[in-house]
Amino acid sequence: MIDTRALPKAELHVHIEGTFEPAQIFEFAQRNNVKLAYPSVAALEEAYKFTDLQSFLNLYYAAMAAIRTERDFEELATAYLQRAQSQGVKHAEIFFDPQAHLERGLSFDTVINGLWAALQRSSSDFGITTALIMCFLRDQPEASAMQTLEFALPHRDKIIAVGLDSAELGNPPSKFQAVFDRARAAGFLTVAHAGEEGPPEYVWEALNLLKVSRVDHGVRSMEDPMLVKHLAQTQIPLTVCPLSNVRLRVVDRMQDHPLKRMMDAGLRCTVNSDDPAYFGGYVADNYSAVYDALQLTDDDLVQLARNSFTSSFMDDATKQRYIDEIDGAVAAI
Ligand code: ADE
Ligand code: ZN
């Protein structure tokens, strides 16, 4: 296997709140006088045994209580970028969940200004270009998403797209059609988590009603042959997160993961980390895990890295520069 960390890649599906490492959770909690439900880092890590998406989300939202200030958001993002650099990430399109912070009494500006401060230094400090994607929590009412979109409008230049995440089952994309219409009218691109725990019908809705440029996860698309055909024809990218799918029991074992079958069906797949602090690995670790379990070839890994750039929201000339970088790196490996 080629060194997956040496392969230049883009990361297109990472929740910044999902990069909150246990030690940093405790550091922020202490600094901000927040009392956590766990006495130690070891006790917290002991709780990272998930049975489904909701069991993870419960802990994910609970840990966010430790994040209070602009400085916290800046340090959280900076720590991620530093780790991403060591994983060969050259470009990152990063999700954030403003509603999870607004409901704790933080202001939208605290969140965005902290993240933005880190991202502005990303290129010079870590050699990583970045973009922000604001996700709406699908288990909250659409009115809350609409209000969040209003808060974001003065920061339109800092946010490239809106997305949809949190508890999927029972919260179909159709619930958010109006807010996505408004977001697109305001100039945002759109993406959505769909087909992670939810059925293929949710992927169709994300495509047809929310007009997404990418589908996040999308692994359950494989259950619908018409959808597979459509995704292959349109080359709409899927941001697949293998370690996440195993840890959240979307698949039983990595050997059962559909990634290779998706690639063989002609789908434009990318590999990403989702919530790396919780799922046992960052993006290059995800590449290595699928290589081992699914008998991928080095060419498959290179294809996934190429897809990560072609599926990004960068302009074509910039994408090509990064793809040339892959070719250079492969020649050197
Ligand atoms: N929020 C953070 N990670 C998520 C995931 N894997 N699915 C849905 N919402 C999320
Ligand atoms: Zn996700």
Tab-separated table of C-alpha atoms and ligand atoms in Angstrom:
chain	number	residue	atom	x	y	z
A	1	MET	CA	0.000	0.000	0.000
A	2	ILE	CA	1.247	3.483	-0.814
A	3	ASP	CA	1.617	5.770	2.191
A	4	THR	CA	-1.904	7.171	2.429
A	5	ARG	CA	-0.631	10.169	4.397
A	6	ALA	CA	1.676	11.111	1.530
A	7	LEU	CA	-1.222	11.177	-0.931
A	8	PRO	CA	-2.450	14.783	-1.430
A	9	LYS	CA	-6.188	14.863	-0.786
A	10	ALA	CA	-9.190	17.055	-0.068
A	11	GLU	CA	-11.442	16.402	2.891
A	12	LEU	CA	-15.077	17.182	2.031
A	13	HIS	CA	-16.953	15.691	4.977
A	14	VAL	CA	-15.657	16.624	8.412
A	15	HIS	CA	-17.696	18.222	11.216
A	16	ILE	CA	-15.461	20.627	13.105
A	17	GLU	CA	-17.284	19.707	16.326
A	18	GLY	CA	-16.457	16.073	15.523
A	19	THR	CA	-12.727	16.840	15.709
A	20	PHE	CA	-13.039	17.742	19.416
A	21	GLU	CA	-10.529	15.353	21.013
A	22	PRO	CA	-11.118	14.133	24.603
A	23	ALA	CA	-8.073	15.950	26.035
A	24	GLN	CA	-9.216	19.205	24.431
A	25	ILE	CA	-12.776	18.704	25.739
A	26	PHE	CA	-11.353	18.589	29.277
A	27	GLU	CA	-8.998	21.514	28.650
A	28	PHE	CA	-11.832	23.764	27.416
A	29	ALA	CA	-14.210	22.581	30.185
A	30	GLN	CA	-11.681	23.488	32.854
A	31	ARG	CA	-10.886	26.853	31.295
A	32	ASN	CA	-14.587	27.726	30.962
A	33	ASN	CA	-15.713	26.277	34.319
A	34	VAL	CA	-18.020	23.794	32.615
A	35	LYS	CA	-18.792	20.627	34.550
A	36	LEU	CA	-18.684	17.483	32.409
A	37	ALA	CA	-20.617	14.300	33.175
A	38	TYR	CA	-17.352	12.302	32.993
A	39	PRO	CA	-14.624	12.442	35.689
A	40	SER	CA	-11.668	11.809	33.349
A	41	VAL	CA	-10.498	11.533	29.742
A	42	ALA	CA	-10.455	7.745	30.146
A	43	ALA	CA	-14.033	7.695	31.456
A	44	LEU	CA	-15.157	9.860	28.532
A	45	GLU	CA	-13.408	7.633	25.979
A	46	GLU	CA	-15.077	4.655	27.615
A	47	ALA	CA	-18.424	6.135	26.502
A	48	TYR	CA	-17.381	6.055	22.811
A	49	LYS	CA	-19.226	2.808	22.168
A	50	PHE	CA	-22.004	3.665	19.787
A	51	THR	CA	-24.955	1.532	18.719
A	52	ASP	CA	-26.366	3.893	16.082
A	53	LEU	CA	-26.256	7.532	14.920
A	54	GLN	CA	-28.389	8.834	17.817
A	55	SER	CA	-26.194	7.238	20.492
A	56	PHE	CA	-23.242	9.118	19.007
A	57	LEU	CA	-25.127	12.413	18.595
A	58	ASN	CA	-26.050	12.388	22.301
A	59	LEU	CA	-22.373	12.448	23.270
A	60	TYR	CA	-21.379	14.785	20.410
A	61	TYR	CA	-23.831	17.467	21.568
A	62	ALA	CA	-22.999	16.936	25.263
A	63	ALA	CA	-19.276	17.525	24.637
A	64	MET	CA	-20.024	20.839	22.913
A	65	ALA	CA	-20.998	22.291	26.306
A	66	ALA	CA	-17.258	22.848	26.862
A	67	ILE	CA	-17.008	25.216	23.857
A	68	ARG	CA	-17.893	28.762	24.940
A	69	THR	CA	-15.734	31.436	23.295
A	70	GLU	CA	-14.396	32.679	19.980
A	71	ARG	CA	-10.963	31.546	21.139
A	72	ASP	CA	-12.346	28.005	21.668
A	73	PHE	CA	-13.632	27.818	18.080
A	74	GLU	CA	-10.339	29.157	16.765
A	75	GLU	CA	-8.302	26.613	18.745
A	76	LEU	CA	-10.644	23.756	17.779
A	77	ALA	CA	-10.259	24.522	14.078
A	78	THR	CA	-6.504	25.140	14.329
A	79	ALA	CA	-5.970	21.792	16.059
A	80	TYR	CA	-7.942	20.037	13.306
A	81	LEU	CA	-5.955	21.753	10.545
A	82	GLN	CA	-2.695	20.732	12.170
A	83	ARG	CA	-3.771	17.082	12.280
A	84	ALA	CA	-5.189	17.312	8.750
A	85	GLN	CA	-1.813	18.541	7.500
A	86	SER	CA	-0.145	15.390	8.813
A	87	GLN	CA	-2.813	13.339	6.999
A	88	GLY	CA	-1.933	14.842	3.598
A	89	VAL	CA	-4.964	17.152	3.427
A	90	LYS	CA	-4.404	20.054	1.020
A	91	HIS	CA	-7.964	21.359	0.940
A	92	ALA	CA	-10.778	21.034	3.503
A	93	GLU	CA	-14.471	21.913	3.213
A	94	ILE	CA	-15.523	21.950	6.842
A	95	PHE	CA	-19.012	21.540	8.332
A	96	PHE	CA	-20.153	23.439	11.384
A	97	ASP	CA	-23.414	23.198	13.357
A	98	PRO	CA	-24.405	26.737	14.447
A	99	GLN	CA	-27.789	25.712	15.916
A	100	ALA	CA	-26.043	23.459	18.435
A	101	HIS	CA	-24.243	26.554	19.728
A	102	LEU	CA	-27.060	29.094	19.411
A	103	GLU	CA	-29.293	26.921	21.602
A	104	ARG	CA	-26.592	27.069	24.310
A	105	GLY	CA	-26.729	30.869	24.265
A	106	LEU	CA	-23.678	31.565	22.078
A	107	SER	CA	-23.982	34.099	19.273
A	108	PHE	CA	-23.594	33.261	15.592
A	109	ASP	CA	-20.733	35.751	15.431
A	110	THR	CA	-18.795	33.977	18.216
A	111	VAL	CA	-18.923	30.763	16.198
A	112	ILE	CA	-18.146	32.135	12.763
A	113	ASN	CA	-15.509	34.648	13.858
A	114	GLY	CA	-13.602	32.008	15.833
A	115	LEU	CA	-13.628	29.514	12.969
A	116	TRP	CA	-12.793	32.214	10.442
A	117	ALA	CA	-9.746	33.369	12.409
A	118	ALA	CA	-8.302	29.843	12.197
A	119	LEU	CA	-9.200	29.353	8.531
A	120	GLN	CA	-7.610	32.613	7.478
A	121	ARG	CA	-4.213	31.324	8.633
A	122	SER	CA	-4.681	27.824	7.294
A	123	SER	CA	-2.979	28.342	3.960
A	124	SER	CA	0.115	30.047	5.389
A	125	ASP	CA	0.451	27.888	8.527
A	126	PHE	CA	-0.555	24.453	7.224
A	127	GLY	CA	-0.621	24.658	3.417
A	128	ILE	CA	-4.344	23.865	3.437
A	129	THR	CA	-6.999	25.856	1.588
A	130	THR	CA	-10.413	25.813	3.239
A	131	ALA	CA	-14.125	26.515	2.908
A	132	LEU	CA	-16.987	26.439	5.420
A	133	ILE	CA	-20.305	24.605	5.047
A	134	MET	CA	-23.064	25.560	7.482
A	135	CYS	CA	-25.261	22.591	8.406
A	136	PHE	CA	-28.855	22.761	9.582
A	137	LEU	CA	-29.903	20.285	12.271
A	138	ARG	CA	-32.661	18.221	10.653
A	139	ASP	CA	-34.161	17.190	14.016
A	140	GLN	CA	-34.941	20.884	14.684
A	141	PRO	CA	-37.919	22.678	13.089
A	142	GLU	CA	-37.475	24.291	9.689
A	143	ALA	CA	-38.184	27.705	11.250
A	144	SER	CA	-35.001	27.352	13.326
A	145	ALA	CA	-33.008	26.610	10.165
A	146	MET	CA	-34.556	29.660	8.480
A	147	GLN	CA	-33.599	31.880	11.420
A	148	THR	CA	-30.038	30.478	11.331
A	149	LEU	CA	-29.830	31.267	7.626
A	150	GLU	CA	-30.764	34.877	8.435
A	151	PHE	CA	-27.903	35.045	10.959
A	152	ALA	CA	-25.536	33.745	8.289
A	153	LEU	CA	-26.451	36.234	5.557
A	154	PRO	CA	-24.087	38.996	6.786
A	155	HIS	CA	-21.318	36.334	6.633
A	156	ARG	CA	-22.231	35.141	3.142
A	157	ASP	CA	-18.614	35.595	1.951
A	158	LYS	CA	-17.278	33.170	4.597
A	159	ILE	CA	-19.655	30.258	3.864
A	160	ILE	CA	-19.671	28.392	0.559
A	161	ALA	CA	-22.626	26.054	1.069
A	162	VAL	CA	-25.370	24.922	3.418
A	163	GLY	CA	-25.830	21.297	4.476
A	164	LEU	CA	-28.136	19.081	6.493
A	165	ASP	CA	-27.064	16.792	9.332
A	166	SER	CA	-28.063	15.239	12.713
A	167	ALA	CA	-30.743	12.542	13.228
A	168	GLU	CA	-31.766	11.383	9.757
A	169	LEU	CA	-34.596	8.900	10.276
A	170	GLY	CA	-37.969	10.675	10.365
A	171	ASN	CA	-36.401	13.959	9.183
A	172	PRO	CA	-36.436	13.761	5.367
A	173	PRO	CA	-34.859	16.419	3.130
A	174	SER	CA	-38.372	17.511	2.035
A	175	LYS	CA	-38.801	19.114	5.491
A	176	PHE	CA	-36.149	21.690	4.499
A	177	GLN	CA	-37.132	22.469	0.919
A	178	ALA	CA	-38.087	26.110	1.624
A	179	VAL	CA	-34.925	26.979	3.559
A	180	PHE	CA	-32.732	25.359	0.906
A	181	ASP	CA	-34.611	27.320	-1.796
A	182	ARG	CA	-33.855	30.493	0.100
A	183	ALA	CA	-30.213	29.532	0.656
A	184	ARG	CA	-29.706	28.847	-3.061
A	185	ALA	CA	-31.365	32.174	-3.921
A	186	ALA	CA	-28.854	33.851	-1.581
A	187	GLY	CA	-25.996	32.229	-3.509
A	188	PHE	CA	-25.119	29.229	-1.337
A	189	LEU	CA	-24.368	25.831	-2.848
A	190	THR	CA	-26.144	22.911	-1.168
A	191	VAL	CA	-25.211	19.479	0.179
A	192	ALA	CA	-27.072	17.107	2.521
A	193	HIS	CA	-26.470	14.012	4.589
A	194	ALA	CA	-28.719	11.373	3.010
A	195	GLY	CA	-28.709	7.607	2.813
A	196	GLU	CA	-26.575	7.179	5.954
A	197	GLU	CA	-29.293	5.617	8.162
A	198	GLY	CA	-32.144	6.866	5.979
A	199	PRO	CA	-33.550	5.129	2.864
A	200	PRO	CA	-32.657	5.772	-0.799
A	201	GLU	CA	-35.816	7.906	-1.043
A	202	TYR	CA	-34.038	10.542	1.101
A	203	VAL	CA	-31.184	10.638	-1.435
A	204	TRP	CA	-33.700	11.243	-4.238
A	205	GLU	CA	-35.236	14.067	-2.178
A	206	ALA	CA	-31.822	15.634	-1.520
A	207	LEU	CA	-31.139	15.614	-5.267
A	208	ASN	CA	-34.571	16.642	-6.548
A	209	LEU	CA	-35.835	18.971	-3.817
A	210	LEU	CA	-32.678	20.415	-2.231
A	211	LYS	CA	-30.706	20.371	-5.534
A	212	VAL	CA	-27.542	19.227	-3.780
A	213	SER	CA	-24.148	19.357	-5.498
A	214	ARG	CA	-22.946	16.411	-3.358
A	215	VAL	CA	-24.565	13.724	-1.221
A	216	ASP	CA	-22.983	13.180	2.209
A	217	HIS	CA	-22.671	9.438	2.950
A	218	GLY	CA	-25.213	8.110	0.418
A	219	VAL	CA	-24.158	4.519	1.084
A	220	ARG	CA	-27.757	3.247	1.197
A	221	SER	CA	-28.178	4.423	-2.429
A	222	MET	CA	-26.906	0.961	-3.342
A	223	GLU	CA	-30.324	-0.466	-2.369
A	224	ASP	CA	-31.990	1.312	-5.329
A	225	PRO	CA	-30.719	0.321	-8.802
A	226	MET	CA	-32.423	3.324	-10.460
A	227	LEU	CA	-30.659	5.653	-8.039
A	228	VAL	CA	-27.296	3.984	-8.655
A	229	LYS	CA	-27.830	4.462	-12.378
A	230	HIS	CA	-28.747	8.123	-11.875
A	231	LEU	CA	-25.734	8.827	-9.618
A	232	ALA	CA	-23.417	7.126	-12.107
A	233	GLN	CA	-24.854	9.124	-15.017
A	234	THR	CA	-24.771	12.510	-13.272
A	235	GLN	CA	-21.482	11.884	-11.427
A	236	ILE	CA	-22.897	13.646	-8.365
A	237	PRO	CA	-20.181	13.019	-5.749
A	238	LEU	CA	-20.751	11.008	-2.578
A	239	THR	CA	-18.727	11.835	0.537
A	240	VAL	CA	-18.304	8.399	2.082
A	241	CYS	CA	-17.017	8.012	5.665
A	242	PRO	CA	-16.001	4.374	6.209
A	243	LEU	CA	-14.820	4.408	9.848
A	244	SER	CA	-17.955	6.362	10.784
A	245	ASN	CA	-20.181	3.794	9.071
A	246	VAL	CA	-18.596	0.968	11.057
A	247	ARG	CA	-18.634	2.816	14.397
A	248	LEU	CA	-22.288	3.883	13.950
A	249	ARG	CA	-23.256	0.383	12.812
A	250	VAL	CA	-24.415	1.433	9.334
A	251	VAL	CA	-22.357	-1.619	8.326
A	252	ASP	CA	-21.363	-4.489	10.627
A	253	ARG	CA	-17.702	-4.751	9.638
A	254	MET	CA	-15.372	-2.831	7.336
A	255	GLN	CA	-15.223	-5.918	5.093
A	256	ASP	CA	-18.955	-5.392	4.437
A	257	HIS	CA	-18.590	-1.728	3.462
A	258	PRO	CA	-20.117	-0.950	0.010
A	259	LEU	CA	-17.380	1.525	-1.065
A	260	LYS	CA	-15.713	-0.829	-3.551
A	261	ARG	CA	-19.081	-1.856	-5.013
A	262	MET	CA	-20.005	1.816	-5.312
A	263	MET	CA	-16.762	2.566	-7.169
A	264	ASP	CA	-17.281	-0.461	-9.438
A	265	ALA	CA	-20.799	0.829	-10.236
A	266	GLY	CA	-19.220	4.031	-11.557
A	267	LEU	CA	-20.176	6.329	-8.664
A	268	ARG	CA	-17.927	9.285	-7.887
A	269	CYS	CA	-16.925	8.389	-4.336
A	270	THR	CA	-14.664	10.259	-1.954
A	271	VAL	CA	-13.321	9.073	1.421
A	272	ASN	CA	-13.616	11.301	4.481
A	273	SER	CA	-13.431	11.222	8.281
A	274	ASP	CA	-16.849	12.656	9.435
A	275	ASP	CA	-16.140	12.944	13.211
A	276	PRO	CA	-12.556	11.715	13.491
A	277	ALA	CA	-12.140	12.361	17.232
A	278	TYR	CA	-14.999	9.937	17.873
A	279	PHE	CA	-14.545	7.280	15.191
A	280	GLY	CA	-10.936	6.190	15.615
A	281	GLY	CA	-9.180	7.878	12.734
A	282	TYR	CA	-8.570	10.879	10.511
A	283	VAL	CA	-8.897	10.924	6.737
A	284	ALA	CA	-5.720	9.044	5.734
A	285	ASP	CA	-6.633	6.427	8.363
A	286	ASN	CA	-9.948	5.985	6.512
A	287	TYR	CA	-8.067	5.439	3.229
A	288	SER	CA	-5.868	2.820	4.933
A	289	ALA	CA	-8.844	1.073	6.550
A	290	VAL	CA	-10.714	0.589	3.264
A	291	TYR	CA	-7.534	-0.462	1.461
A	292	ASP	CA	-6.989	-3.259	3.971
A	293	ALA	CA	-10.584	-4.438	4.329
A	294	LEU	CA	-11.818	-4.125	0.735
A	295	GLN	CA	-8.683	-5.231	-1.118
A	296	LEU	CA	-8.334	-1.937	-2.933
A	297	THR	CA	-5.355	-1.282	-5.181
A	298	ASP	CA	-2.960	1.660	-5.060
A	299	ASP	CA	-4.731	2.888	-8.214
A	300	ASP	CA	-8.042	2.862	-6.310
A	301	LEU	CA	-6.497	5.053	-3.578
A	302	VAL	CA	-5.161	7.467	-6.193
A	303	GLN	CA	-8.600	7.545	-7.841
A	304	LEU	CA	-10.209	8.390	-4.487
A	305	ALA	CA	-7.708	11.203	-3.969
A	306	ARG	CA	-8.393	12.566	-7.472
A	307	ASN	CA	-12.135	12.360	-6.817
A	308	SER	CA	-11.682	14.355	-3.616
A	309	PHE	CA	-10.393	17.317	-5.615
A	310	THR	CA	-12.763	17.006	-8.585
A	311	SER	CA	-15.707	16.799	-6.136
A	312	SER	CA	-14.662	19.911	-4.234
A	313	PHE	CA	-16.072	23.423	-4.659
A	314	MET	CA	-12.793	24.826	-6.003
A	315	ASP	CA	-12.546	26.226	-9.532
A	316	ASP	CA	-11.363	23.948	-12.334
A	317	ALA	CA	-7.867	25.441	-12.647
A	318	THR	CA	-7.222	25.007	-8.914
A	319	LYS	CA	-8.567	21.438	-8.995
A	320	GLN	CA	-6.145	20.665	-11.832
A	321	ARG	CA	-3.188	22.053	-9.868
A	322	TYR	CA	-3.998	19.729	-6.976
A	323	ILE	CA	-4.441	16.743	-9.282
A	324	ASP	CA	-1.012	17.476	-10.771
A	325	GLU	CA	0.276	17.434	-7.190
A	326	ILE	CA	-1.079	13.899	-6.781
A	327	ASP	CA	0.771	12.770	-9.889
A	328	GLY	CA	3.979	14.291	-8.529
A	329	ALA	CA	3.503	12.671	-5.143
A	330	VAL	CA	2.756	9.244	-6.627
A	331	ALA	CA	5.900	9.458	-8.758
A	332	ALA	CA	7.885	10.241	-5.598
A	333	ILE	CA	6.312	7.531	-3.417
B	1	ADE	N1	-23.374	15.191	12.790
B	1	ADE	C1	-22.107	14.872	13.021
B	1	ADE	N2	-21.811	13.695	12.450
B	1	ADE	C2	-22.933	13.256	11.826
B	1	ADE	C3	-23.273	12.129	11.053
B	1	ADE	N3	-22.409	11.158	10.786
B	1	ADE	N4	-24.535	12.029	10.583
B	1	ADE	C4	-25.424	12.976	10.845
B	1	ADE	N5	-25.156	14.060	11.555
B	1	ADE	C5	-23.920	14.216	12.045
B	2	ZN	ZN	-21.370	13.773	8.734
